[in-house]
Amino acid sequence: MVKSLWESAKVSQLQTGLDSLVYRSNIIGADRRVCNYGGGNTSTKTVVKDFRGRDVEVMYVKGSGSDLATMKANNFTGLRLDDIRPLFERDEMSDEDMVAYLASCMIDAKHPRASIETLLHAFLPFNHVDHTHPDAIISLCCADNGKQIAEEIFGNRFVWVPYIRPGFKLSKMIAEGVLANPNAELVLMEKHGLVTWGETSEEAYAQTIKIITEAESYIETQFNSVKLFGGEKHAALPTDVRRSIVAEVMPLLRGAVSDEKRMILSYDDQDDVLAFVGGIDSPVLSQIGAACPDHLVHTKVVPLFIDWTPSADNVGELKAKLVEGITAYKAQYAAYFERNKNEGDKMFEAAPRVILIPGIGMINTGKSWFMSQVSGALYHRAIAVMRGATALGSFVSLSENESYNVEYWPLELYKLSLAPAEAEFSRKVAFITGGAGGIGSATARRLVEEGAHVVLADLNFEGAEKVAADLNAEFGDHRALAVKVDVTSEELIQAAYAETAINYGGVDIIVNNAGLATSSPFDETSLKEWNLNINVLGTGYFLVAREAFKLMKVQSFGGNMVFIGSKNSIYAGKNVTAYSSVKALEAHLARCIAAEGGEFGIRVNTILPDAILQGSAIWNGNWRNERAAAYGIEPDQLEEHYRKRTTLLVNIYPHDIAEGIAFFASSKSAKTTGCMLTIDGGVPAAFTR
C-alpha cells in the first residue's frame, strides 16, 4: 500500500513556496506506484516580485522533459496567471498555438518549456494541484467498468473525464467538471490518471495519498490470487537456471534488436514479472495495449511475448523463437507505422523494448542501461495496472490509432529531444581486464566519459569494486560493473562474460590488459617463472579474446579488441626473457585474431607502452627493484632513467595509454586492424619495422 512520505520537519526548513513544490514533487515521484518515470506534473500558485519590483501572481508548473523524483527548482516553469486565465474563455486552441502562447507567459526565458498539461493546473481554482499516474487509479481507469466502480468507491466526490489526449480541450473539460460538482475532491482521467488538489502543499499531497489508498483498498477486496492473470500456466525456473539461460541468449537477442544502432539490454526477474509471464491469460493481456499513454514512448504499444515452454533442455528452441519473434515484431511494427503515419513522421526503431519469456522473466532494451531500466520500470507499472483492472473487470486500452498518435506526438517527442547527443561510446560495452590497475581504471574512465558501460575484471575484486563505485557515483548507476576474474581460468572468464551479458546484453570492446612482470637472467629463469608469464600474459589474453570473439560473432555487428602489449613485444629486453617472449606472443596473437575476425567486423589492435609506473601494481612490487638492478641504478631513479632514454624526454602515464585505447576502440580507426601503436615517448630500440 502507498504510504505518505511527508516530513513536516523538513518542510519547515524550506524557504519558499517553490521549495515546497520541489519537495512535494520529489516525494510523489519517489514511489513509482504513485507516478511514472518522467510522467505527471505538479504546480503551485504564489506571488513573486517581477523585474520592476511589482507583485505578480505566478504559477510554477513542472517543465517538460523532467522527472518528479529528481527535479529541482530550475526544472519548473513560472508563468503569469493574469496572462493565462483569459484562455478559459476560448472554445478551442491547437497544441502549437498553446505552446507558443505559454512561452509568452513565462516570467523567465531561461525556464524550460511548460508541460503540455499546464492549463489543467491553471484552470483549476486551487493553489496546489497534482496530476499523477497511480497504479490503483489507472487500474480503475483502464477497467471496462471503471466509472461504475469509481461510484462505489468515491460516491459523488469525483469527476470522470472520458479519454482525450492532453492539451487545451482536456484541461477545460477537467475545470468545467470540477466547477460543476461542488462535492468534487478528485478527477479520474479515463485511461490516464488522477488529479487532486489542496489549499496548501501538504493538503494536496495528503489528498493524493488518501485517494490512492481508497482505490487500493477496494481493489484488494476484489483480488483473487488464485486467478491472477488467469492462473498459473508456467512456473518460474530456478534462479540459477534462469540466469544461465539469459546469459546464453542475451548476445543473440542483442544482435537481433540492434538495427541501425546498438541497444543495451537488462534482465528483470522480480516476482511480479515472473507471475505475469507465467499467467494463462498473459499472452493475450499483454497484447491489448499500453496501460497509460505515458508508457508508449518507452515501452511501445505492446511487448514481445514469447510462446515457449520453460525448460533448461530446450534453450535451442527458445533461441529460435526469439529470433523469429523479433523478426515478426519488426514487420508488425512497420505495418502499424504505415497504417497510422502522418505526413513527416519518421519511424523509430522497430524492435521491441520489452520482451517477456515464460519461466525466465523480462528483458528490456534501451540506448543505455538506464533507459532499458525505464522501459522495465514502466512495464512493472503496466503489470500492476493489469492486475488491478482484471480484478475489477476487463483491461482496456487506447485504440491503435490513438496509441500511434501518442507515440509519435510532437509534444511527446520534444521531451526526447532534450536528451544530450550520444557520444562516441554510447550504446557500447567495454570489458577491461586488470580494471583495478592504473591503465585499466584510466581506460574505464576515458570510455565512460564518452558514454560507454564498462566491466572491470580483476583478480583484485575489491580494487575493481572501488573503481566501479567511483564511476557510478560520478556518471550514474550501473555504468560500471566489477567482476572477479583470474584470466588463467577458462571457467572464471566464461562466468565473467556471462555476468556481462546478463547485465548489459553482450560486449563491444575488450581491453586485454591484465598483467604481471618478472625479471631474471635467462639461465636463472625457472620453469615456474616461465609458466607464470605464459599463463597470465599468453593463455590469459587468448582466453579473454576467444570468449569475446564468440560473443561478438553471435551479436553479428562486429567489435573491437585492444591488446596492451609492451615495448618488449618487439624489443629483447635485458633479463626479461619470459616476459618479453610472451609480450611478443600477445602482439602476434592479436594479428592472428585480426586476420580471422575481419569477415565478422571484429578489429584487433595492439598498444605498445613502456614504463607505466603510476598506478601499477606491477611496478610497486619486485619488478621495480629487479629492473633497477638490471640497469645498475636505485629503484627511486627508475622513472627518471626511463624518461631520459626517450627521444621526447617524457614519462608515460596511464591516461596516455587510455587515449590510445580509445582511438583503437572508436570510429576514428574504423578501417584499422592488426596494427601496433607505440606509446613510449620514442624508444629508438623499439621502433617498429
XYZ file of C-alpha atoms in Angstrom:
689
model
C 0.000 0.000 0.000
C 1.126 3.550 -0.753
C 2.311 5.464 2.320
C 2.725 9.174 2.992
C 6.351 10.335 2.788
C 5.665 13.850 4.052
C 8.023 15.039 6.805
C 6.864 18.269 8.413
C 10.262 18.895 9.994
C 11.898 19.015 6.558
C 9.206 21.240 5.100
C 9.518 23.715 7.977
C 13.088 24.430 6.873
C 12.128 25.310 3.291
C 12.361 28.957 2.291
C 9.769 29.445 -0.475
C 6.619 28.033 -1.997
C 8.712 26.805 -4.905
C 10.954 24.901 -2.464
C 7.867 23.227 -1.028
C 6.700 22.333 -4.538
C 10.062 20.723 -5.274
C 9.806 18.706 -2.058
C 6.230 17.586 -2.797
C 7.151 16.626 -6.344
C 10.170 14.620 -5.249
C 8.247 12.529 -2.706
C 5.448 11.940 -5.225
C 7.974 10.704 -7.788
C 9.908 8.664 -5.233
C 7.176 5.996 -5.246
C 6.642 4.796 -8.819
C 3.304 3.302 -7.755
C 2.200 6.941 -7.483
C 3.747 8.425 -10.598
C 5.584 7.066 -13.633
C 9.131 7.966 -14.552
C 9.005 11.242 -16.492
C 5.226 11.493 -16.139
C 2.770 13.526 -14.092
C 3.049 17.162 -13.150
C 2.652 19.383 -10.118
C 2.036 23.078 -9.583
C 1.782 25.856 -7.044
C 0.286 29.345 -7.340
C 2.086 32.116 -5.500
C 3.060 35.784 -5.676
C 6.545 36.926 -6.734
C 8.227 40.236 -7.483
C 8.735 40.908 -11.158
C 11.726 42.709 -12.655
C 10.135 46.066 -11.745
C 9.502 45.058 -8.154
C 5.733 44.629 -8.632
C 3.765 41.763 -7.087
C 2.746 39.289 -9.804
C 0.589 36.186 -9.387
C 2.591 33.297 -10.791
C 2.046 29.580 -11.238
C 5.066 27.313 -11.107
C 4.476 24.083 -13.016
C 6.684 21.144 -13.921
C 8.733 21.809 -17.039
C 8.718 19.448 -19.988
C 11.246 16.628 -20.016
C 11.913 16.394 -16.263
C 11.084 13.692 -13.718
C 9.230 14.426 -10.484
C 11.523 12.230 -8.412
C 14.688 14.134 -9.228
C 13.651 17.574 -10.445
C 14.927 20.759 -8.811
C 13.684 24.330 -8.729
C 15.210 25.082 -12.145
C 13.086 22.327 -13.709
C 9.887 24.291 -13.047
C 8.434 26.983 -15.264
C 6.957 30.176 -13.845
C 4.015 31.677 -15.743
C 1.961 34.815 -15.176
C -1.562 33.750 -14.254
C -3.160 37.017 -15.443
C -1.981 36.106 -18.950
C -3.230 32.516 -18.769
C -6.694 32.858 -17.167
C -8.356 34.512 -20.206
C -7.712 31.314 -22.184
C -10.526 29.640 -20.254
C -12.999 31.698 -22.271
C -11.796 30.201 -25.543
C -13.585 27.289 -27.163
C -10.512 25.665 -28.678
C -6.770 26.034 -29.100
C -4.271 23.931 -31.031
C -1.245 22.366 -29.350
C 1.085 24.559 -31.366
C -0.774 27.765 -30.500
C -0.966 26.792 -26.833
C 2.784 26.111 -26.607
C 3.595 29.421 -28.298
C 1.162 31.316 -26.065
C 2.537 29.812 -22.867
C 6.080 30.690 -23.931
C 4.973 34.332 -23.913
C 3.629 33.964 -20.367
C 6.914 32.835 -18.844
C 8.482 35.042 -16.195
C 11.961 33.895 -17.191
C 13.014 32.892 -20.707
C 15.598 30.544 -19.216
C 12.898 28.351 -17.698
C 12.119 25.065 -19.503
C 9.139 24.785 -21.802
C 5.961 24.346 -19.768
C 4.249 20.953 -19.519
C 1.567 20.177 -22.088
C -0.808 19.898 -19.103
C -0.067 23.382 -17.792
C -3.606 24.644 -18.405
C -5.034 21.754 -16.386
C -3.336 23.340 -13.361
C -4.067 26.940 -14.322
C -7.800 26.479 -14.913
C -8.429 24.774 -11.563
C -9.133 27.328 -8.794
C -6.763 25.769 -6.268
C -3.342 26.842 -5.059
C -1.737 23.385 -5.314
C -2.569 20.751 -7.941
C -1.107 17.288 -8.547
C -1.564 15.131 -11.625
C -0.278 11.590 -11.082
C -0.475 8.082 -12.542
C -1.099 5.798 -9.559
C -1.289 2.079 -10.308
C -4.560 1.722 -8.416
C -6.189 4.683 -10.150
C -5.074 3.651 -13.631
C -6.347 0.129 -12.863
C -9.711 1.738 -12.269
C -9.439 3.984 -15.322
C -8.387 1.058 -17.560
C -11.171 -1.281 -16.418
C -14.131 -1.616 -18.763
C -16.450 -0.905 -15.820
C -14.192 1.699 -14.222
C -16.698 4.540 -13.927
C -19.224 2.298 -12.170
C -16.555 1.030 -9.759
C -15.487 4.631 -9.098
C -19.039 5.412 -7.977
C -18.824 2.556 -5.464
C -15.529 3.844 -4.090
C -15.927 7.635 -4.236
C -19.675 8.245 -4.479
C -20.274 11.757 -5.851
C -16.817 13.067 -4.902
C -15.213 12.516 -8.304
C -15.323 13.899 -11.820
C -14.922 11.341 -14.600
C -13.340 12.641 -17.805
C -13.518 10.430 -20.921
C -10.184 9.751 -22.599
C -8.791 12.613 -24.600
C -5.176 13.470 -25.297
C -3.670 16.138 -23.010
C -3.944 19.731 -24.135
C -6.343 22.659 -24.128
C -9.590 20.700 -24.527
C -8.812 18.206 -21.759
C -7.748 20.993 -19.396
C -11.001 22.856 -19.957
C -13.103 19.698 -19.588
C -11.477 18.978 -16.224
C -12.015 22.506 -14.915
C -15.639 22.606 -16.104
C -16.315 19.225 -14.493
C -14.848 20.312 -11.157
C -16.681 23.652 -11.163
C -19.954 21.853 -11.918
C -19.589 19.452 -8.956
C -19.398 21.192 -5.559
C -18.527 17.832 -3.947
C -15.567 17.155 -6.236
C -12.367 16.032 -4.500
C -10.645 14.391 -7.438
C -10.687 13.914 -11.193
C -10.374 10.483 -12.803
C -8.975 10.678 -16.332
C -10.030 7.624 -18.314
C -7.005 5.505 -19.323
C -4.749 8.209 -17.953
C -4.641 9.095 -14.278
C -5.603 11.244 -11.319
C -5.901 14.947 -10.495
C -6.066 16.158 -6.883
C -5.609 19.492 -5.143
C -5.382 21.392 -1.870
C -5.077 24.854 -0.404
C -1.624 24.022 0.962
C 1.104 21.833 -0.431
C 0.662 19.387 2.432
C -3.100 19.200 1.872
C -2.626 18.489 -1.832
C -0.150 15.683 -1.159
C -2.285 14.216 1.633
C -5.292 14.179 -0.689
C -3.284 12.361 -3.384
C -2.264 9.638 -0.926
C -5.775 9.402 0.545
C -7.447 8.871 -2.831
C -4.885 6.290 -3.931
C -5.305 4.392 -0.657
C -9.087 4.271 -1.068
C -8.699 2.788 -4.559
C -6.016 0.326 -3.438
C -8.141 -0.899 -0.537
C -11.137 -1.521 -2.769
C -9.091 -3.387 -5.388
C -7.612 -5.676 -2.750
C -11.130 -6.691 -1.660
C -11.789 -7.834 -5.238
C -8.459 -9.557 -5.802
C -8.214 -13.335 -6.113
C -4.592 -14.521 -6.082
C -5.524 -17.943 -7.475
C -6.995 -16.312 -10.574
C -4.168 -13.805 -11.013
C -3.656 -13.389 -14.765
C -5.986 -16.348 -15.316
C -3.996 -18.658 -13.036
C -0.525 -20.078 -13.403
C 0.418 -21.827 -16.639
C 4.196 -21.842 -16.259
C 6.168 -21.775 -13.018
C 9.427 -19.864 -12.897
C 12.576 -21.867 -13.481
C 15.115 -21.955 -10.607
C 17.177 -18.779 -10.313
C 20.471 -20.337 -11.403
C 18.808 -21.957 -14.419
C 17.117 -18.693 -15.426
C 20.340 -16.747 -15.243
C 22.275 -19.376 -17.166
C 19.706 -19.297 -19.978
C 19.620 -15.493 -20.020
C 23.422 -15.313 -20.261
C 23.275 -17.649 -23.255
C 20.506 -15.867 -25.169
C 21.323 -12.232 -24.432
C 24.045 -11.714 -27.085
C 21.813 -13.300 -29.738
C 18.921 -11.148 -28.602
C 21.066 -8.016 -28.557
C 22.113 -8.598 -32.133
C 18.520 -9.178 -33.199
C 17.147 -5.968 -31.643
C 20.055 -3.755 -32.749
C 19.413 -2.466 -36.248
C 20.897 0.912 -37.143
C 22.041 1.444 -33.547
C 23.128 -0.984 -30.867
C 20.972 -1.464 -27.810
C 21.869 -2.121 -24.190
C 19.842 -4.878 -22.545
C 18.879 -5.581 -18.938
C 17.259 -8.574 -17.291
C 14.435 -8.499 -14.731
C 13.076 -11.479 -12.803
C 11.222 -9.784 -9.969
C 8.273 -11.677 -8.532
C 5.548 -9.680 -10.283
C 7.243 -10.203 -13.646
C 7.605 -13.959 -13.124
C 3.952 -14.201 -12.108
C 2.850 -12.272 -15.197
C 4.921 -14.169 -17.768
C 3.622 -17.442 -16.293
C -0.056 -16.480 -16.406
C -2.617 -18.306 -18.555
C -4.139 -15.027 -19.790
C -0.897 -13.069 -20.072
C -0.129 -13.736 -23.752
C -3.464 -12.101 -24.633
C -3.451 -9.451 -21.890
C -0.005 -8.240 -22.887
C -1.171 -7.500 -26.432
C -4.215 -5.351 -25.552
C -2.172 -2.183 -25.423
C -0.406 0.276 -23.151
C -1.715 0.814 -19.633
C -1.082 4.559 -19.805
C -0.212 6.981 -22.627
C 2.981 7.949 -20.783
C 4.296 4.397 -21.249
C 4.176 4.371 -25.021
C 7.365 6.225 -25.869
C 9.410 3.864 -23.697
C 7.591 0.519 -23.986
C 5.903 0.773 -27.406
C 2.266 -0.253 -27.742
C 2.831 -3.884 -26.804
C 5.732 -6.080 -25.708
C 7.006 -9.178 -27.467
C 5.619 -12.221 -25.651
C 7.479 -15.466 -26.448
C 5.368 -18.625 -26.657
C 7.808 -21.022 -25.008
C 7.513 -23.856 -22.529
C 10.180 -23.195 -19.886
C 12.872 -25.870 -19.657
C 16.633 -25.986 -19.357
C 16.559 -28.642 -22.077
C 15.063 -26.587 -24.903
C 17.172 -23.429 -24.954
C 17.762 -24.009 -28.657
C 14.030 -23.710 -29.234
C 13.963 -20.501 -27.192
C 16.742 -19.001 -29.314
C 14.845 -19.825 -32.495
C 11.609 -18.380 -31.102
C 13.391 -15.183 -30.032
C 14.817 -14.595 -33.496
C 11.507 -15.446 -35.169
C 9.575 -13.338 -32.682
C 11.745 -10.251 -33.124
C 11.618 -10.551 -36.917
C 7.828 -10.788 -36.810
C 7.568 -7.934 -34.288
C 9.600 -5.634 -36.529
C 7.393 -6.440 -39.506
C 4.244 -5.851 -37.472
C 5.585 -2.560 -36.125
C 6.463 -1.358 -39.624
C 2.924 -2.207 -40.760
C 1.485 -0.377 -37.712
C 3.560 2.654 -38.664
C 2.380 2.567 -42.281
C -1.282 2.255 -41.255
C -1.171 5.238 -38.944
C 1.646 7.551 -40.039
C 1.147 11.255 -40.534
C 2.993 13.382 -43.031
C 6.599 13.877 -41.986
C 6.696 11.047 -39.427
C 9.902 9.012 -39.262
C 9.711 5.511 -37.850
C 11.526 4.714 -34.613
C 13.494 1.505 -34.335
C 11.014 -1.290 -34.928
C 12.398 -3.785 -32.404
C 10.599 -4.382 -29.089
C 11.589 -2.561 -25.911
C 10.054 -5.206 -23.647
C 10.472 -8.960 -24.168
C 8.564 -11.388 -21.945
C 9.632 -15.025 -21.602
C 7.666 -17.589 -19.547
C 9.713 -19.110 -16.741
C 12.500 -16.578 -17.316
C 11.150 -13.056 -16.830
C 11.547 -9.805 -18.742
C 14.332 -8.406 -20.916
C 14.344 -4.695 -21.664
C 16.205 -2.708 -24.280
C 17.330 0.894 -24.456
C 20.076 3.184 -25.682
C 21.663 2.842 -22.238
C 21.283 0.621 -19.202
C 19.340 3.415 -17.522
C 16.876 3.743 -20.400
C 16.396 -0.032 -20.541
C 15.538 0.208 -16.837
C 12.996 2.933 -17.601
C 11.259 0.597 -20.066
C 11.296 -2.129 -17.445
C 10.055 0.126 -14.656
C 7.135 1.276 -16.789
C 6.226 -2.307 -17.627
C 6.178 -3.122 -13.915
C 3.549 -0.409 -13.687
C 1.671 -1.962 -16.619
C 1.667 -5.337 -14.850
C 0.301 -3.699 -11.686
C -2.433 -1.980 -13.706
C -3.426 -5.215 -15.473
C -3.507 -6.966 -12.082
C -5.877 -4.316 -10.723
C -8.020 -3.877 -13.828
C -8.649 -7.622 -14.188
C -9.605 -7.823 -10.515
C -12.301 -5.198 -11.192
C -13.386 -6.228 -14.702
C -11.623 -6.382 -18.057
C -8.478 -4.484 -19.001
C -8.941 -1.997 -21.864
C -6.509 0.315 -23.615
C -6.336 3.011 -26.272
C -7.248 2.393 -29.897
C -4.369 1.587 -32.222
C -4.553 4.948 -33.955
C -4.624 6.894 -30.690
C -1.690 4.824 -29.388
C 0.237 5.747 -32.509
C -0.655 9.415 -32.229
C 0.595 9.483 -28.648
C 3.787 7.592 -29.503
C 4.557 9.966 -32.388
C 3.023 13.075 -30.812
C 5.355 16.050 -31.480
C 4.908 17.346 -27.939
C 5.952 13.968 -26.520
C 8.875 13.699 -28.928
C 10.027 17.113 -27.745
C 10.888 15.549 -24.373
C 13.168 13.059 -26.115
C 14.859 15.877 -27.993
C 16.048 17.294 -24.664
C 18.373 14.332 -24.142
C 22.063 15.110 -24.759
C 23.620 13.981 -28.031
C 25.053 10.498 -27.993
C 28.806 10.270 -27.514
C 31.402 8.093 -29.276
C 30.975 5.087 -26.978
C 27.253 5.407 -26.239
C 25.499 2.036 -26.538
C 28.884 0.261 -26.192
C 30.002 -2.215 -23.518
C 33.715 -2.474 -22.734
C 35.258 -5.416 -20.853
C 38.584 -4.407 -19.293
C 40.898 -6.912 -17.636
C 43.186 -5.508 -14.987
C 40.424 -2.962 -14.439
C 41.558 -2.046 -10.931
C 45.045 -1.002 -12.046
C 46.440 2.216 -13.455
C 45.861 1.592 -17.154
C 42.610 -0.295 -16.569
C 41.000 2.331 -14.359
C 42.175 5.216 -16.573
C 40.758 3.434 -19.622
C 37.453 2.777 -17.882
C 37.111 6.446 -17.018
C 38.084 7.523 -20.535
C 35.448 5.291 -22.139
C 32.707 6.073 -19.622
C 33.263 9.791 -20.177
C 32.155 9.202 -23.762
C 29.122 7.093 -22.966
C 30.395 3.532 -22.518
C 29.295 0.974 -19.975
C 32.338 -0.815 -18.566
C 33.040 -4.131 -16.890
C 36.112 -4.058 -14.641
C 37.527 -7.580 -14.488
C 40.299 -8.102 -11.986
C 41.681 -10.632 -9.541
C 41.748 -7.658 -7.159
C 37.972 -7.578 -6.833
C 37.944 -5.015 -4.022
C 40.014 -2.649 -6.157
C 37.713 -3.160 -9.145
C 34.679 -2.526 -6.946
C 36.212 0.747 -5.759
C 36.828 1.935 -9.322
C 33.292 0.908 -10.343
C 31.754 2.661 -7.328
C 33.615 5.879 -8.131
C 32.492 5.794 -11.767
C 28.876 5.041 -10.861
C 28.790 7.856 -8.330
C 30.008 10.295 -10.965
C 28.332 9.048 -14.153
C 25.190 7.228 -12.994
C 24.016 3.898 -11.665
C 25.390 0.753 -13.262
C 27.644 2.474 -15.771
C 30.402 0.253 -14.357
C 30.343 -3.310 -13.073
C 33.107 -5.122 -11.170
C 33.698 -8.860 -11.666
C 36.371 -11.070 -10.114
C 38.462 -12.819 -12.732
C 41.584 -14.941 -12.838
C 42.487 -14.744 -16.518
C 44.181 -18.145 -16.367
C 40.821 -19.778 -15.560
C 38.646 -20.606 -18.546
C 35.674 -21.157 -16.251
C 36.003 -17.803 -14.458
C 36.392 -15.910 -17.728
C 33.272 -17.546 -19.123
C 31.427 -16.694 -15.915
C 32.568 -13.058 -16.187
C 31.259 -12.779 -19.744
C 28.005 -14.422 -18.653
C 27.653 -11.748 -15.968
C 28.398 -9.094 -18.590
C 25.702 -10.495 -20.883
C 23.128 -10.638 -18.067
C 23.853 -7.043 -17.060
C 24.251 -5.361 -20.447
C 23.395 -7.874 -23.163
C 26.855 -8.515 -24.598
C 30.197 -6.871 -25.266
C 31.582 -4.483 -27.892
C 35.092 -3.653 -26.735
C 37.611 -5.751 -24.850
C 40.813 -4.389 -23.427
C 43.246 -7.235 -22.774
C 45.256 -5.539 -20.063
C 45.697 -7.907 -17.090
C 49.355 -8.417 -16.445
C 52.386 -9.112 -14.361
C 56.102 -8.912 -14.945
C 59.137 -10.825 -13.731
C 62.846 -10.291 -14.286
C 65.647 -12.846 -14.256
C 68.777 -13.599 -16.262
C 67.903 -16.228 -18.854
C 69.889 -19.023 -17.223
C 68.203 -18.276 -13.891
C 64.685 -18.226 -15.325
C 62.787 -21.068 -13.680
C 60.081 -23.116 -15.335
C 57.684 -21.750 -12.725
C 58.511 -18.172 -13.748
C 58.237 -19.067 -17.440
C 54.853 -20.752 -16.951
C 53.570 -17.875 -14.836
C 54.244 -15.411 -17.656
C 52.851 -17.782 -20.289
C 49.707 -18.490 -18.259
C 48.807 -14.898 -17.401
C 50.071 -12.962 -20.416
C 49.687 -15.601 -23.078
C 46.919 -18.027 -22.142
C 45.048 -15.276 -20.301
C 44.971 -12.991 -23.340
C 43.975 -15.939 -25.517
C 41.046 -16.965 -23.283
C 39.731 -13.424 -22.816
C 39.874 -12.779 -26.565
C 38.444 -16.154 -27.576
C 35.344 -15.844 -25.396
C 34.779 -12.263 -26.585
C 35.175 -13.411 -30.199
C 32.378 -15.943 -29.664
C 30.028 -13.310 -28.236
C 30.828 -10.815 -30.965
C 30.054 -13.378 -33.668
C 26.697 -14.152 -32.070
C 25.818 -10.459 -31.828
C 26.593 -10.120 -35.543
C 27.663 -6.488 -35.530
C 31.412 -6.754 -35.044
C 33.529 -5.494 -32.191
C 36.881 -4.187 -31.061
C 39.757 -5.771 -29.185
C 42.718 -3.811 -27.892
C 45.702 -5.705 -26.533
C 48.086 -3.998 -24.148
C 51.459 -5.313 -25.231
C 54.781 -3.699 -24.409
C 57.898 -2.177 -25.856
C 59.213 -5.660 -25.120
C 56.792 -7.111 -27.669
C 59.332 -6.078 -30.322
C 62.444 -5.363 -28.231
C 64.512 -8.017 -26.490
C 64.877 -6.533 -23.033
C 67.686 -7.499 -20.717
C 66.881 -10.147 -18.050
C 63.217 -10.424 -19.148
C 63.206 -13.445 -21.427
C 59.931 -14.875 -20.152
C 58.141 -11.523 -20.099
C 59.447 -10.334 -23.473
C 58.701 -13.646 -25.169
C 55.091 -13.657 -24.045
C 54.621 -9.996 -24.885
C 55.741 -10.883 -28.421
C 53.222 -13.727 -28.350
C 50.460 -11.249 -27.430
C 51.233 -8.970 -30.360
C 51.219 -11.821 -32.842
C 48.110 -13.356 -31.278
C 46.359 -10.033 -31.885
C 47.383 -10.063 -35.551
C 46.178 -13.661 -35.944
C 42.776 -12.799 -34.470
C 42.609 -9.682 -36.652
C 43.178 -11.797 -39.765
C 40.390 -14.183 -38.779
C 37.985 -11.597 -37.365
C 37.816 -9.265 -40.328
C 34.931 -11.021 -42.030
C 32.891 -10.614 -38.829
C 33.752 -6.939 -38.407
C 35.985 -7.705 -35.433
C 39.026 -5.438 -35.278
C 42.076 -6.254 -33.139
C 44.913 -3.830 -32.466
C 47.778 -3.580 -30.006
C 49.213 -0.777 -27.883
C 52.925 -0.977 -27.072
C 53.554 1.121 -23.940
C 56.700 1.360 -21.888
C 57.391 2.025 -18.220
C 53.944 2.971 -16.904
C 54.948 3.300 -13.289
C 51.985 5.288 -11.943
C 49.068 3.319 -10.516
C 50.634 -0.020 -11.406
C 50.667 -2.945 -9.004
C 53.447 -4.462 -11.131
C 55.793 -1.537 -10.597
C 55.035 -1.375 -6.897
C 56.380 -4.902 -6.378
C 59.635 -6.697 -7.052
C 59.592 -5.697 -10.708
C 60.755 -2.155 -9.863
C 63.693 -3.472 -7.852
C 64.568 -6.078 -10.474
C 64.527 -3.585 -13.345
C 66.582 -1.075 -11.353
C 69.134 -3.785 -10.625
C 69.277 -4.698 -14.322
C 70.213 -1.086 -15.131
C 72.534 -0.701 -12.137
C 70.538 2.128 -10.552
C 68.444 2.661 -7.432
C 64.695 1.922 -7.598
C 63.783 5.570 -6.993
C 65.919 6.559 -10.003
C 63.985 4.314 -12.380
C 61.321 6.788 -13.517
C 63.936 9.417 -14.420
C 66.021 6.733 -16.173
C 63.068 5.806 -18.374
C 62.288 9.450 -19.153
C 65.826 10.190 -20.282
C 66.001 7.266 -22.657
C 63.023 8.510 -24.695
C 63.582 10.774 -27.664
C 60.824 13.092 -26.405
C 62.242 13.137 -22.867
C 58.840 12.365 -21.322
C 57.281 9.950 -18.884
C 54.316 7.865 -19.939
C 51.184 7.766 -17.774
C 48.065 5.569 -17.662
C 45.893 8.249 -19.287
C 48.282 8.296 -22.269
C 47.586 4.611 -22.856
C 43.856 5.171 -22.303
C 43.882 7.672 -25.167
C 45.438 5.107 -27.478
C 42.881 2.504 -26.441
C 40.037 4.958 -27.018
C 41.376 5.655 -30.511
C 41.540 1.978 -31.475
C 38.092 1.312 -29.972
C 36.490 4.278 -31.725
C 35.046 5.014 -35.136
C 38.186 7.054 -35.885
C 40.073 3.811 -36.522
C 37.186 2.011 -38.218
C 39.430 0.770 -41.038
C 42.415 -0.185 -38.910
C 43.101 -3.706 -37.664
C 46.195 -5.785 -36.969
C 48.072 -2.595 -36.102
C 50.642 -1.894 -33.372
C 50.827 1.585 -31.858
C 53.794 2.565 -29.718
C 53.133 4.927 -26.830
C 56.550 5.011 -25.192
C 57.877 8.528 -25.678
C 60.067 7.298 -28.505
C 62.448 4.486 -27.600
C 64.555 4.014 -30.757
C 65.357 0.395 -29.928
C 61.618 -0.340 -30.003
C 60.724 1.457 -33.232
C 58.510 -0.860 -35.278
C 59.999 -2.077 -38.516
